[in-house]
Amino acid sequence: MRTLIVGANGQLGQELQATASQTKNHIELIAPKLERLDICNQTQVDSYFAEFKPALVINAAAYTAVDQAEQESELAFESNRDGVANLASACKAHQARLIHISTDFVFDGRASVPYKPADIAKPLSVYGSSKLAGEEALQTSGLEDYLILRTAWVYSSFGGNFVKTMLKLMAQRDSLGVVADQIGTPTYAREFAKAIWAMALNTEFQGLYHWTDAGVASWYDFAVAIQEEALEIGLLKIPIQINPIATAAYPTPAQRPAYGVLDKTDTWDQLNCAPTHWRVRLREMLNTLAKSSGNL
Ligand SMILES: NC(=O)c1ccc[n+]([C@@H]2O[C@H](COP(=O)([O-])OP(=O)(O)OC[C@H]3O[C@@H](n4cnc5c(N)ncnc54)[C@H](OP(=O)(O)O)[C@@H]3O)[C@@H](O)[C@H]2O)c1
């Protein structure tokens, strides 16, 4: 199946390429960089589809600079809303199936139990609003065969992310303060990529779903686990002090949901898969990183 991965150079895009050969189907991958396919450019999208005629499209592209988006609202909406609309329109014209990735940041974080896909979205940030607008653009595009997958707290051995930032800081400092009052679920992009392939290749999956690894954590819990696991396998040599701090002590331009745990029950049931705790997946990612000589 000829499959177009958009955002191929991002952390999820690279994991999708790395896991494509593990699917049962034969996947013919097309994975252009941003310079070759900018989803904001409708003419370029249309001519790219006319040339390559993909049957399946996975959109892992997004404007993901959450804090910078507060100053660059137009750019965020251009990629995260208009870009999605352009892809949906091209998929409709070519009868292609579209898999689109979204985020827990569409929620306001005032819940205390995991968010279900149908729960009311109320973003707190420009990034969250632009991602929600992208979901809505796809839902109202007239394209029938699509999937929206919301995820959260994604990390990988590819690209930049919280795990790699923590490892760098833990190697440089004597102590670190990490936010302890934001709760979510760390998610290894490699496992998410495998789940995406499973859902993308099964057309019984239609509409809106949630996916993260299992369990919950604060950023502080996540940082403590990163240090423990990294010390265990020699990625870090000396433990440092990690202190829990309040969000108010670490102000950022964008407001983040205090609670961003997603309910994955329906996804896991339909996939018939056993959920795996995020800490197990963290260990796997750190081992992958260690094998690539700890390249941060
Ligand atoms: N990271 C997280 O914690 C997280 C959490 C929840 C949801 N998500 C969602 O998961 C998806 C993948 O995220 P990620 O972490 O893999 O992001 P990422 O590493 O920032 O990668 C995003 C990719 O999109 C590309 N891109 C940006 N604008 C584009 C455009 N107009 N046309 C084509 N490509 C464009 C970027 O190109 P360049 O490399 O050239 O900049 C980059 O390769 C996104 O939809 C994101 O919103 C991420």
mmCIF file of C-alpha atoms and ligand atoms in Angstrom:
data_model
loop_
_atom_site.group_PDB
_atom_site.id
_atom_site.type_symbol
_atom_site.label_atom_id
_atom_site.label_comp_id
_atom_site.label_asym_id
_atom_site.label_seq_id
_atom_site.Cartn_x
_atom_site.Cartn_y
_atom_site.Cartn_z
ATOM 1 C CA MET A 1 0.000 0.000 0.000
ATOM 2 C CA ARG A 2 1.486 3.331 -1.045
ATOM 3 C CA THR A 3 1.652 5.388 2.140
ATOM 4 C CA LEU A 4 2.560 9.035 2.502
ATOM 5 C CA ILE A 5 4.038 10.100 5.843
ATOM 6 C CA VAL A 6 3.779 13.846 6.329
ATOM 7 C CA GLY A 7 6.118 15.323 8.945
ATOM 8 C CA ALA A 8 8.534 12.471 8.243
ATOM 9 C CA ASN A 9 11.432 14.296 9.855
ATOM 10 C CA GLY A 10 9.760 14.719 13.258
ATOM 11 C CA GLN A 11 10.097 12.276 16.147
ATOM 12 C CA LEU A 12 6.851 10.427 15.350
ATOM 13 C CA GLY A 13 7.495 10.595 11.595
ATOM 14 C CA GLN A 14 10.855 8.874 12.060
ATOM 15 C CA GLU A 15 9.353 6.189 14.314
ATOM 16 C CA LEU A 16 6.642 5.537 11.703
ATOM 17 C CA GLN A 17 9.354 4.939 9.117
ATOM 18 C CA ALA A 18 11.345 2.739 11.520
ATOM 19 C CA THR A 19 8.330 0.502 12.257
ATOM 20 C CA ALA A 20 6.713 0.292 8.788
ATOM 21 C CA SER A 21 8.481 -2.973 7.924
ATOM 22 C CA GLN A 22 6.991 -4.652 11.039
ATOM 23 C CA THR A 23 3.449 -4.478 9.672
ATOM 24 C CA LYS A 24 1.887 -7.500 7.966
ATOM 25 C CA ASN A 25 1.079 -5.479 4.840
ATOM 26 C CA HIS A 26 3.621 -4.436 2.256
ATOM 27 C CA ILE A 27 4.014 -0.698 2.724
ATOM 28 C CA GLU A 28 5.487 1.430 -0.027
ATOM 29 C CA LEU A 29 6.642 4.475 1.914
ATOM 30 C CA ILE A 30 6.826 8.029 0.639
ATOM 31 C CA ALA A 31 8.323 10.308 3.281
ATOM 32 C CA PRO A 32 9.083 13.794 1.967
ATOM 33 C CA LYS A 33 10.686 16.517 4.048
ATOM 34 C CA LEU A 34 8.993 19.863 4.646
ATOM 35 C CA GLU A 35 10.921 21.467 1.757
ATOM 36 C CA ARG A 36 9.316 19.009 -0.696
ATOM 37 C CA LEU A 37 5.817 18.962 0.817
ATOM 38 C CA ASP A 38 4.567 21.892 2.884
ATOM 39 C CA ILE A 39 0.990 21.103 3.918
ATOM 40 C CA CYS A 40 0.228 24.835 4.178
ATOM 41 C CA ASN A 41 0.746 25.109 0.425
ATOM 42 C CA GLN A 42 -2.444 23.768 -1.150
ATOM 43 C CA THR A 43 -1.087 23.842 -4.713
ATOM 44 C CA GLN A 44 1.965 21.858 -3.649
ATOM 45 C CA VAL A 45 -0.216 19.344 -1.767
ATOM 46 C CA ASP A 46 -2.512 18.874 -4.775
ATOM 47 C CA SER A 47 0.330 18.387 -7.256
ATOM 48 C CA TYR A 48 2.153 16.044 -4.847
ATOM 49 C CA PHE A 49 -0.975 13.861 -4.558
ATOM 50 C CA ALA A 50 -1.487 13.958 -8.349
ATOM 51 C CA GLU A 51 2.092 12.738 -8.846
ATOM 52 C CA PHE A 52 2.313 10.049 -6.121
ATOM 53 C CA LYS A 53 -1.351 9.014 -5.604
ATOM 54 C CA PRO A 54 -1.022 7.688 -2.029
ATOM 55 C CA ALA A 55 -3.722 5.278 -0.788
ATOM 56 C CA LEU A 56 -2.952 5.999 2.871
ATOM 57 C CA VAL A 57 -1.754 9.281 4.397
ATOM 58 C CA ILE A 58 -0.421 9.647 7.949
ATOM 59 C CA ASN A 59 -0.159 13.248 9.080
ATOM 60 C CA ALA A 60 2.522 13.513 11.762
ATOM 61 C CA ALA A 61 3.317 17.093 10.717
ATOM 62 C CA ALA A 62 2.428 19.940 13.013
ATOM 63 C CA TYR A 63 3.552 23.271 14.357
ATOM 64 C CA THR A 64 4.607 21.915 17.781
ATOM 65 C CA ALA A 65 6.373 24.872 19.471
ATOM 66 C CA VAL A 66 3.762 25.189 22.228
ATOM 67 C CA ASP A 67 5.138 28.333 23.919
ATOM 68 C CA GLN A 68 6.217 30.069 20.702
ATOM 69 C CA ALA A 69 2.708 29.560 19.314
ATOM 70 C CA GLU A 70 1.413 32.182 21.763
ATOM 71 C CA GLN A 71 3.371 34.741 19.668
ATOM 72 C CA GLU A 72 2.911 33.003 16.310
ATOM 73 C CA SER A 73 -0.784 32.193 16.280
ATOM 74 C CA GLU A 74 -1.104 32.588 12.491
ATOM 75 C CA LEU A 75 1.713 30.142 11.776
ATOM 76 C CA ALA A 76 0.295 27.598 14.240
ATOM 77 C CA PHE A 77 -3.171 27.763 12.647
ATOM 78 C CA GLU A 78 -1.684 27.640 9.146
ATOM 79 C CA SER A 79 -0.028 24.243 9.792
ATOM 80 C CA ASN A 80 -2.382 22.769 12.372
ATOM 81 C CA ARG A 81 -5.734 23.783 10.835
ATOM 82 C CA ASP A 82 -5.277 24.881 7.201
ATOM 83 C CA GLY A 83 -2.632 22.222 6.513
ATOM 84 C CA VAL A 84 -4.994 19.508 7.754
ATOM 85 C CA ALA A 85 -7.811 20.914 5.583
ATOM 86 C CA ASN A 86 -5.492 20.811 2.545
ATOM 87 C CA LEU A 87 -4.594 17.169 3.225
ATOM 88 C CA ALA A 88 -8.240 16.218 3.780
ATOM 89 C CA SER A 89 -9.262 17.841 0.500
ATOM 90 C CA ALA A 90 -6.482 16.024 -1.418
ATOM 91 C CA CYS A 91 -7.374 12.704 0.272
ATOM 92 C CA LYS A 92 -10.999 13.200 -0.722
ATOM 93 C CA ALA A 93 -10.042 13.868 -4.338
ATOM 94 C CA HIS A 94 -7.846 10.733 -4.470
ATOM 95 C CA GLN A 95 -9.970 8.391 -2.256
ATOM 96 C CA ALA A 96 -7.096 8.101 0.237
ATOM 97 C CA ARG A 97 -7.481 7.253 3.941
ATOM 98 C CA LEU A 98 -6.162 9.960 6.288
ATOM 99 C CA ILE A 99 -4.722 9.333 9.751
ATOM 100 C CA HIS A 100 -4.253 12.567 11.680
ATOM 101 C CA ILE A 101 -2.482 13.052 15.021
ATOM 102 C CA SER A 102 -3.838 15.380 17.704
ATOM 103 C CA THR A 103 -3.205 16.149 21.353
ATOM 104 C CA ASP A 104 -4.414 16.126 24.979
ATOM 105 C CA PHE A 105 -3.874 19.929 24.860
ATOM 106 C CA VAL A 106 -7.366 20.231 23.315
ATOM 107 C CA PHE A 107 -8.653 19.757 26.907
ATOM 108 C CA ASP A 108 -8.590 22.316 29.713
ATOM 109 C CA GLY A 109 -7.287 19.851 32.320
ATOM 110 C CA ARG A 110 -10.020 20.525 34.901
ATOM 111 C CA ALA A 111 -11.124 16.863 34.929
ATOM 112 C CA SER A 112 -10.027 14.359 37.553
ATOM 113 C CA VAL A 113 -10.799 11.195 35.586
ATOM 114 C CA PRO A 114 -9.347 10.342 32.154
ATOM 115 C CA TYR A 115 -10.802 12.226 29.184
ATOM 116 C CA LYS A 116 -12.902 10.180 26.766
ATOM 117 C CA PRO A 117 -12.763 11.022 23.040
ATOM 118 C CA ALA A 118 -16.300 12.489 23.155
ATOM 119 C CA ASP A 119 -15.621 14.763 26.155
ATOM 120 C CA ILE A 120 -15.893 18.488 25.509
ATOM 121 C CA ALA A 121 -12.632 20.027 24.320
ATOM 122 C CA LYS A 122 -11.698 23.469 25.638
ATOM 123 C CA PRO A 123 -8.077 24.336 24.880
ATOM 124 C CA LEU A 124 -6.076 26.708 27.079
ATOM 125 C CA SER A 125 -3.377 27.635 24.563
ATOM 126 C CA VAL A 126 -2.978 28.785 20.955
ATOM 127 C CA TYR A 127 -1.337 25.437 20.150
ATOM 128 C CA GLY A 128 -4.267 23.512 21.681
ATOM 129 C CA SER A 129 -6.796 25.724 19.850
ATOM 130 C CA SER A 130 -5.000 25.273 16.529
ATOM 131 C CA LYS A 131 -4.918 21.477 16.985
ATOM 132 C CA LEU A 132 -8.640 21.415 17.846
ATOM 133 C CA ALA A 133 -9.330 23.560 14.762
ATOM 134 C CA GLY A 134 -7.402 20.937 12.744
ATOM 135 C CA GLU A 135 -9.615 18.147 14.108
ATOM 136 C CA GLU A 136 -12.715 20.185 13.201
ATOM 137 C CA ALA A 137 -11.368 20.982 9.719
ATOM 138 C CA LEU A 138 -10.978 17.256 9.083
ATOM 139 C CA GLN A 139 -14.361 16.332 10.586
ATOM 140 C CA THR A 140 -16.151 18.873 8.350
ATOM 141 C CA SER A 141 -14.071 18.252 5.209
ATOM 142 C CA GLY A 142 -16.441 15.722 3.654
ATOM 143 C CA LEU A 143 -13.707 13.052 3.748
ATOM 144 C CA GLU A 144 -15.295 9.859 5.047
ATOM 145 C CA ASP A 145 -12.351 7.541 5.630
ATOM 146 C CA TYR A 146 -10.283 9.168 8.372
ATOM 147 C CA LEU A 147 -8.943 8.677 11.861
ATOM 148 C CA ILE A 148 -7.975 11.279 14.465
ATOM 149 C CA LEU A 149 -5.617 9.949 17.147
ATOM 150 C CA ARG A 150 -5.012 12.106 20.196
ATOM 151 C CA THR A 151 -1.876 11.409 22.174
ATOM 152 C CA ALA A 152 0.251 13.090 24.859
ATOM 153 C CA TRP A 153 3.753 13.620 26.307
ATOM 154 C CA VAL A 154 5.512 12.001 23.327
ATOM 155 C CA TYR A 155 9.222 11.123 23.417
ATOM 156 C CA SER A 156 11.591 9.141 21.206
ATOM 157 C CA SER A 157 15.273 8.522 20.651
ATOM 158 C CA PHE A 158 14.751 10.659 17.526
ATOM 159 C CA GLY A 159 14.371 14.433 17.809
ATOM 160 C CA GLY A 160 14.159 16.641 20.889
ATOM 161 C CA ASN A 161 11.901 15.888 23.850
ATOM 162 C CA PHE A 162 11.559 15.923 27.653
ATOM 163 C CA VAL A 163 13.556 12.709 28.196
ATOM 164 C CA LYS A 164 16.553 13.978 26.251
ATOM 165 C CA THR A 165 16.373 17.420 27.877
ATOM 166 C CA MET A 166 16.303 15.820 31.342
ATOM 167 C CA LEU A 167 19.294 13.577 30.549
ATOM 168 C CA LYS A 168 21.307 16.581 29.402
ATOM 169 C CA LEU A 169 20.403 18.666 32.463
ATOM 170 C CA MET A 170 20.996 15.742 34.851
ATOM 171 C CA ALA A 171 24.514 15.339 33.416
ATOM 172 C CA GLN A 172 25.254 19.046 33.926
ATOM 173 C CA ARG A 173 23.620 20.101 37.198
ATOM 174 C CA ASP A 174 23.641 19.194 40.909
ATOM 175 C CA SER A 175 19.892 19.642 41.322
ATOM 176 C CA LEU A 176 16.786 20.206 39.233
ATOM 177 C CA GLY A 177 13.259 21.488 39.946
ATOM 178 C CA VAL A 178 10.526 19.733 37.942
ATOM 179 C CA VAL A 179 6.813 20.543 37.814
ATOM 180 C CA ALA A 180 4.813 18.178 40.024
ATOM 181 C CA ASP A 181 1.270 19.529 39.579
ATOM 182 C CA GLN A 182 0.694 18.634 35.930
ATOM 183 C CA ILE A 183 -0.458 15.056 35.412
ATOM 184 C CA GLY A 184 -0.420 13.078 32.182
ATOM 185 C CA THR A 185 0.976 9.936 30.562
ATOM 186 C CA PRO A 186 4.433 9.721 29.006
ATOM 187 C CA THR A 187 4.208 7.988 25.625
ATOM 188 C CA TYR A 188 6.998 6.286 23.701
ATOM 189 C CA ALA A 189 6.621 7.310 20.045
ATOM 190 C CA ARG A 190 7.884 3.888 18.851
ATOM 191 C CA GLU A 191 4.943 2.054 20.451
ATOM 192 C CA PHE A 192 2.559 4.762 19.311
ATOM 193 C CA ALA A 193 3.878 4.344 15.768
ATOM 194 C CA LYS A 194 3.172 0.591 15.926
ATOM 195 C CA ALA A 195 -0.358 1.301 17.176
ATOM 196 C CA ILE A 196 -0.845 3.844 14.383
ATOM 197 C CA TRP A 197 0.095 1.242 11.766
ATOM 198 C CA ALA A 198 -2.329 -1.268 13.300
ATOM 199 C CA MET A 199 -5.185 1.240 13.273
ATOM 200 C CA ALA A 200 -4.273 2.782 9.902
ATOM 201 C CA LEU A 201 -4.366 -0.608 8.181
ATOM 202 C CA ASN A 202 -7.697 -1.599 9.740
ATOM 203 C CA THR A 203 -10.511 0.440 8.191
ATOM 204 C CA GLU A 204 -12.846 -0.558 11.031
ATOM 205 C CA PHE A 205 -11.086 2.248 12.924
ATOM 206 C CA GLN A 206 -12.968 5.417 11.940
ATOM 207 C CA GLY A 207 -13.325 8.761 13.713
ATOM 208 C CA LEU A 208 -11.755 9.882 16.977
ATOM 209 C CA TYR A 209 -9.575 7.758 19.297
ATOM 210 C CA HIS A 210 -7.113 8.235 22.154
ATOM 211 C CA TRP A 211 -3.725 6.569 22.502
ATOM 212 C CA THR A 212 -0.961 6.869 25.090
ATOM 213 C CA ASP A 213 1.004 4.331 27.081
ATOM 214 C CA ALA A 214 -0.692 3.165 30.315
ATOM 215 C CA GLY A 215 -0.455 4.765 33.762
ATOM 216 C CA VAL A 216 -0.220 8.359 34.978
ATOM 217 C CA ALA A 217 2.617 10.574 36.188
ATOM 218 C CA SER A 218 3.569 14.147 36.946
ATOM 219 C CA TRP A 219 6.539 15.639 35.081
ATOM 220 C CA TYR A 220 8.388 15.251 38.393
ATOM 221 C CA ASP A 221 7.580 11.498 38.589
ATOM 222 C CA PHE A 222 8.680 11.168 34.961
ATOM 223 C CA ALA A 223 11.996 12.950 35.658
ATOM 224 C CA VAL A 224 12.689 10.764 38.722
ATOM 225 C CA ALA A 225 12.023 7.633 36.641
ATOM 226 C CA ILE A 226 14.279 8.888 33.828
ATOM 227 C CA GLN A 227 17.111 9.370 36.307
ATOM 228 C CA GLU A 228 16.624 5.969 37.991
ATOM 229 C CA GLU A 229 16.451 4.064 34.716
ATOM 230 C CA ALA A 230 19.353 5.988 33.134
ATOM 231 C CA LEU A 231 21.593 5.349 36.172
ATOM 232 C CA GLU A 232 20.704 1.663 36.013
ATOM 233 C CA ILE A 233 21.983 1.271 32.437
ATOM 234 C CA GLY A 234 24.914 3.708 32.720
ATOM 235 C CA LEU A 235 23.451 6.544 30.623
ATOM 236 C CA LEU A 236 23.962 8.732 33.720
ATOM 237 C CA LYS A 237 26.833 8.293 36.199
ATOM 238 C CA ILE A 238 25.931 10.373 39.255
ATOM 239 C CA PRO A 239 22.468 10.914 40.779
ATOM 240 C CA ILE A 240 21.372 14.509 41.334
ATOM 241 C CA GLN A 241 18.685 15.986 43.574
ATOM 242 C CA ILE A 242 15.305 16.358 41.838
ATOM 243 C CA ASN A 243 12.842 18.665 43.568
ATOM 244 C CA PRO A 244 9.080 18.822 42.913
ATOM 245 C CA ILE A 245 7.971 22.365 42.075
ATOM 246 C CA ALA A 246 4.640 24.042 41.299
ATOM 247 C CA THR A 247 3.693 25.196 37.789
ATOM 248 C CA ALA A 248 3.567 28.716 39.223
ATOM 249 C CA ALA A 249 7.295 28.467 40.024
ATOM 250 C CA TYR A 250 8.060 27.670 36.360
ATOM 251 C CA PRO A 251 5.913 30.107 34.349
ATOM 252 C CA THR A 252 5.644 29.502 30.596
ATOM 253 C CA PRO A 253 3.959 31.638 27.881
ATOM 254 C CA ALA A 254 1.426 28.862 27.129
ATOM 255 C CA GLN A 255 -0.890 27.502 29.799
ATOM 256 C CA ARG A 256 -0.912 23.693 29.940
ATOM 257 C CA PRO A 257 -3.695 21.404 31.204
ATOM 258 C CA ALA A 258 -3.105 20.400 34.834
ATOM 259 C CA TYR A 259 -4.665 17.005 34.076
ATOM 260 C CA GLY A 260 -4.214 15.510 30.609
ATOM 261 C CA VAL A 261 -4.806 11.800 31.109
ATOM 262 C CA LEU A 262 -6.647 10.280 28.132
ATOM 263 C CA ASP A 263 -9.087 7.364 28.354
ATOM 264 C CA LYS A 264 -7.819 4.676 25.969
ATOM 265 C CA THR A 265 -10.294 1.917 26.880
ATOM 266 C CA ASP A 266 -12.074 1.859 23.507
ATOM 267 C CA THR A 267 -8.814 1.884 21.556
ATOM 268 C CA TRP A 268 -7.268 -0.927 23.586
ATOM 269 C CA ASP A 269 -10.489 -2.991 23.363
ATOM 270 C CA GLN A 270 -10.803 -2.588 19.601
ATOM 271 C CA LEU A 271 -7.093 -3.283 19.082
ATOM 272 C CA ASN A 272 -7.398 -6.241 21.439
ATOM 273 C CA CYS A 273 -4.080 -5.251 23.004
ATOM 274 C CA ALA A 274 -2.839 -5.337 26.590
ATOM 275 C CA PRO A 275 -1.863 -1.871 27.824
ATOM 276 C CA THR A 276 1.791 -1.453 28.822
ATOM 277 C CA HIS A 277 2.879 0.913 31.611
ATOM 278 C CA TRP A 278 4.825 4.000 30.524
ATOM 279 C CA ARG A 279 7.792 3.068 32.727
ATOM 280 C CA VAL A 280 8.350 -0.170 30.787
ATOM 281 C CA ARG A 281 8.337 1.818 27.549
ATOM 282 C CA LEU A 282 10.710 4.428 29.031
ATOM 283 C CA ARG A 283 13.187 1.637 29.813
ATOM 284 C CA GLU A 284 12.958 0.439 26.190
ATOM 285 C CA MET A 285 13.586 3.921 24.814
ATOM 286 C CA LEU A 286 16.580 4.508 27.103
ATOM 287 C CA ASN A 287 18.051 1.169 26.042
ATOM 288 C CA THR A 288 17.623 2.176 22.390
ATOM 289 C CA LEU A 289 19.327 5.472 23.184
ATOM 290 C CA ALA A 290 22.169 3.694 25.010
ATOM 291 C CA LYS A 291 22.722 1.423 21.992
ATOM 292 C CA SER A 292 23.015 4.478 19.754
ATOM 293 C CA SER A 293 25.859 5.546 22.113
ATOM 294 C CA GLY A 294 23.649 7.856 24.177
ATOM 295 C CA ASN A 295 23.447 10.359 21.313
ATOM 296 C CA LEU A 296 21.351 13.227 22.683
HETATM 297 N N1 LIG B 1 5.505 15.864 21.133
HETATM 298 C C1 LIG B 1 4.477 15.709 21.945
HETATM 299 O O1 LIG B 1 4.630 15.635 23.184
HETATM 300 C C2 LIG B 1 3.081 15.567 21.398
HETATM 301 C C3 LIG B 1 2.014 15.423 22.308
HETATM 302 C C4 LIG B 1 0.715 15.285 21.792
HETATM 303 C C5 LIG B 1 0.493 15.307 20.428
HETATM 304 N N2 LIG B 1 1.546 15.476 19.584
HETATM 305 C C6 LIG B 1 1.260 15.508 18.133
HETATM 306 O O2 LIG B 1 1.951 14.423 17.535
HETATM 307 C C7 LIG B 1 2.320 14.762 16.194
HETATM 308 C C8 LIG B 1 3.797 14.494 15.989
HETATM 309 O O3 LIG B 1 4.537 15.268 16.919
HETATM 310 P P1 LIG B 1 6.129 15.189 17.023
HETATM 311 O O4 LIG B 1 6.460 15.258 18.463
HETATM 312 O O5 LIG B 1 6.656 14.109 16.176
HETATM 313 O O6 LIG B 1 6.487 16.605 16.356
HETATM 314 P P2 LIG B 1 7.872 17.146 15.791
HETATM 315 O O7 LIG B 1 8.988 16.268 16.221
HETATM 316 O O8 LIG B 1 7.899 18.595 16.120
HETATM 317 O O9 LIG B 1 7.696 16.962 14.213
HETATM 318 C C9 LIG B 1 6.780 17.718 13.483
HETATM 319 C C10 LIG B 1 7.199 17.625 12.031
HETATM 320 O O10 LIG B 1 6.273 18.365 11.246
HETATM 321 C C11 LIG B 1 6.992 19.037 10.258
HETATM 322 N N3 LIG B 1 6.188 20.186 9.814
HETATM 323 C C12 LIG B 1 5.872 21.304 10.505
HETATM 324 N N4 LIG B 1 5.099 22.105 9.743
HETATM 325 C C13 LIG B 1 4.943 21.478 8.553
HETATM 326 C C14 LIG B 1 4.286 21.802 7.351
HETATM 327 N N5 LIG B 1 3.636 22.970 7.198
HETATM 328 N N6 LIG B 1 4.321 20.927 6.309
HETATM 329 C C15 LIG B 1 4.981 19.743 6.427
HETATM 330 N N7 LIG B 1 5.652 19.384 7.535
HETATM 331 C C16 LIG B 1 5.632 20.252 8.587
HETATM 332 C C17 LIG B 1 8.285 19.447 10.928
HETATM 333 O O11 LIG B 1 9.258 19.729 9.937
HETATM 334 P P3 LIG B 1 10.739 20.257 10.337
HETATM 335 O O12 LIG B 1 11.433 19.056 10.953
HETATM 336 O O13 LIG B 1 11.347 20.633 9.035
HETATM 337 O O14 LIG B 1 10.508 21.381 11.281
HETATM 338 C C18 LIG B 1 8.588 18.204 11.737
HETATM 339 O O15 LIG B 1 9.330 17.281 10.965
HETATM 340 C C19 LIG B 1 1.901 16.214 16.010
HETATM 341 O O16 LIG B 1 0.617 16.248 15.418
HETATM 342 C C20 LIG B 1 1.763 16.752 17.431
HETATM 343 O O17 LIG B 1 0.857 17.812 17.507
HETATM 344 C C21 LIG B 1 2.834 15.599 20.019
#
